[in-house]
Amino acid sequence: MAELKNIATRDSYGTALKELAADGADNLVVLDADLSAATKTGIFQKEYPSRHFNCGIAEANMVCVAAGLSTMGLVPFASSFAMFASGRAFEQIRNSIGYPHLNVKIGATHAGISVGEDGASHQCCEDFALMRSIPGMVVICPADDVEARQAVKAAYKYEGPVYLRFGRLAVPVFHDEGYKFEIGKGEVVKEGSDVTIIANGLMVAEAIEAGKALAEDGINAEIINIATIKPLDEELVVASAEKTGRVITVEEHSIIGGLGEAVCACLSEKCPTPVKRIGVNDEFGHSGPAKDLLKQFGLSAENIVRVTKEFMK
């Protein structure tokens, strides 16, 4: 386990892009929608200014530019806030990247309720649903700095479209540098036998804390990190469900169309299991301090513990 520190995965995104270029990724280019200071692509821009393109506040156009660049043998990472990367540019992503299955990566930062004071207009809790619906699109939401950096590098190596989701809020780093991320593979963070808790993004750290609290009450929870929502690691999900007989999903996303629904679809077909979803309950967010909002919307270790105890009755 790594020394406890907090790093926002948007910082990991910028750092990984710089590391890729330094390691010889000569065909890597980065596009941004006039948000390089916020998305942290400025870290890449500082070292490789000729390979960074500010497309202005025009995500739809940026995505089409990225599509064109990919046809020339380049590997573009198109970057913006999740709300605009997935929402404003959805049609262009679908038709110009997804349909021809082009090798474009979308780096979406500032996702979820934890955007905080930016409010409902920027708190994107629908992006998993939007991006999962595009045929052939890989959807990844890493849990901490180590996993985020590795996910960016895995996306670069992968041939095809990838949507990467990053957060604004600094989150605990619980992986050590020896951790190996692989697209489509989940991770058992903690073995358990009574209930399975499946989480991604910043909710993995909350699930780990919840697991500790539950253990004090004699509940042995299995904690699973599913960073790749699509393709889902169905083998791991089914194996854990068979072992514990109960599954709880936790995500900083609407309960509609996200991780919870992906898990439910898998289990309903392959291993019918009682499932409880924790996420944003079909509502918009609002402005406020990120940590306060997460608690208010039930995206906290305390609420995971409460829901699990109720579910176990």
mmCIF file with all atom_site columns, N, CA and C in Angstrom, residues 29 64 192 247 290:
data_model
loop_
_atom_site.group_PDB
_atom_site.id
_atom_site.type_symbol
_atom_site.label_atom_id
_atom_site.label_alt_id
_atom_site.label_comp_id
_atom_site.label_asym_id
_atom_site.label_entity_id
_atom_site.label_seq_id
_atom_site.pdbx_PDB_ins_code
_atom_site.Cartn_x
_atom_site.Cartn_y
_atom_site.Cartn_z
_atom_site.occupancy
_atom_site.B_iso_or_equiv
_atom_site.pdbx_formal_charge
_atom_site.auth_seq_id
_atom_site.auth_comp_id
_atom_site.auth_asym_id
_atom_site.auth_atom_id
_atom_site.pdbx_PDB_model_num
ATOM 1  N N  . VAL A 1 29  ? -0.536  13.552  -29.740 1.00 0.00 ? 29  VAL A N  1
ATOM 2  C CA . VAL A 1 29  ? -0.879  14.974  -29.767 1.00 0.00 ? 29  VAL A CA 1
ATOM 3  C C  . VAL A 1 29  ? -2.028  15.207  -28.799 1.00 0.00 ? 29  VAL A C  1
ATOM 4  N N  . CYS A 1 64  ? -13.893 16.645  -33.933 1.00 0.00 ? 64  CYS A N  1
ATOM 5  C CA . CYS A 1 64  ? -13.738 16.389  -35.360 1.00 0.00 ? 64  CYS A CA 1
ATOM 6  C C  . CYS A 1 64  ? -12.296 16.585  -35.808 1.00 0.00 ? 64  CYS A C  1
ATOM 7  N N  . GLY A 1 192 ? -13.576 -10.775 0.616   1.00 0.00 ? 192 GLY A N  1
ATOM 8  C CA . GLY A 1 192 ? -14.667 -10.830 1.581   1.00 0.00 ? 192 GLY A CA 1
ATOM 9  C C  . GLY A 1 192 ? -15.616 -11.958 1.259   1.00 0.00 ? 192 GLY A C  1
ATOM 10 N N  . VAL A 1 247 ? -24.725 -7.870  -3.815  1.00 0.00 ? 247 VAL A N  1
ATOM 11 C CA . VAL A 1 247 ? -23.830 -6.918  -4.476  1.00 0.00 ? 247 VAL A CA 1
ATOM 12 C C  . VAL A 1 247 ? -24.348 -5.502  -4.284  1.00 0.00 ? 247 VAL A C  1
ATOM 13 N N  . ALA A 1 290 ? -17.217 20.410  -2.385  1.00 0.00 ? 290 ALA A N  1
ATOM 14 C CA . ALA A 1 290 ? -17.272 19.058  -2.956  1.00 0.00 ? 290 ALA A CA 1
ATOM 15 C C  . ALA A 1 290 ? -17.528 17.981  -1.910  1.00 0.00 ? 290 ALA A C  1
#
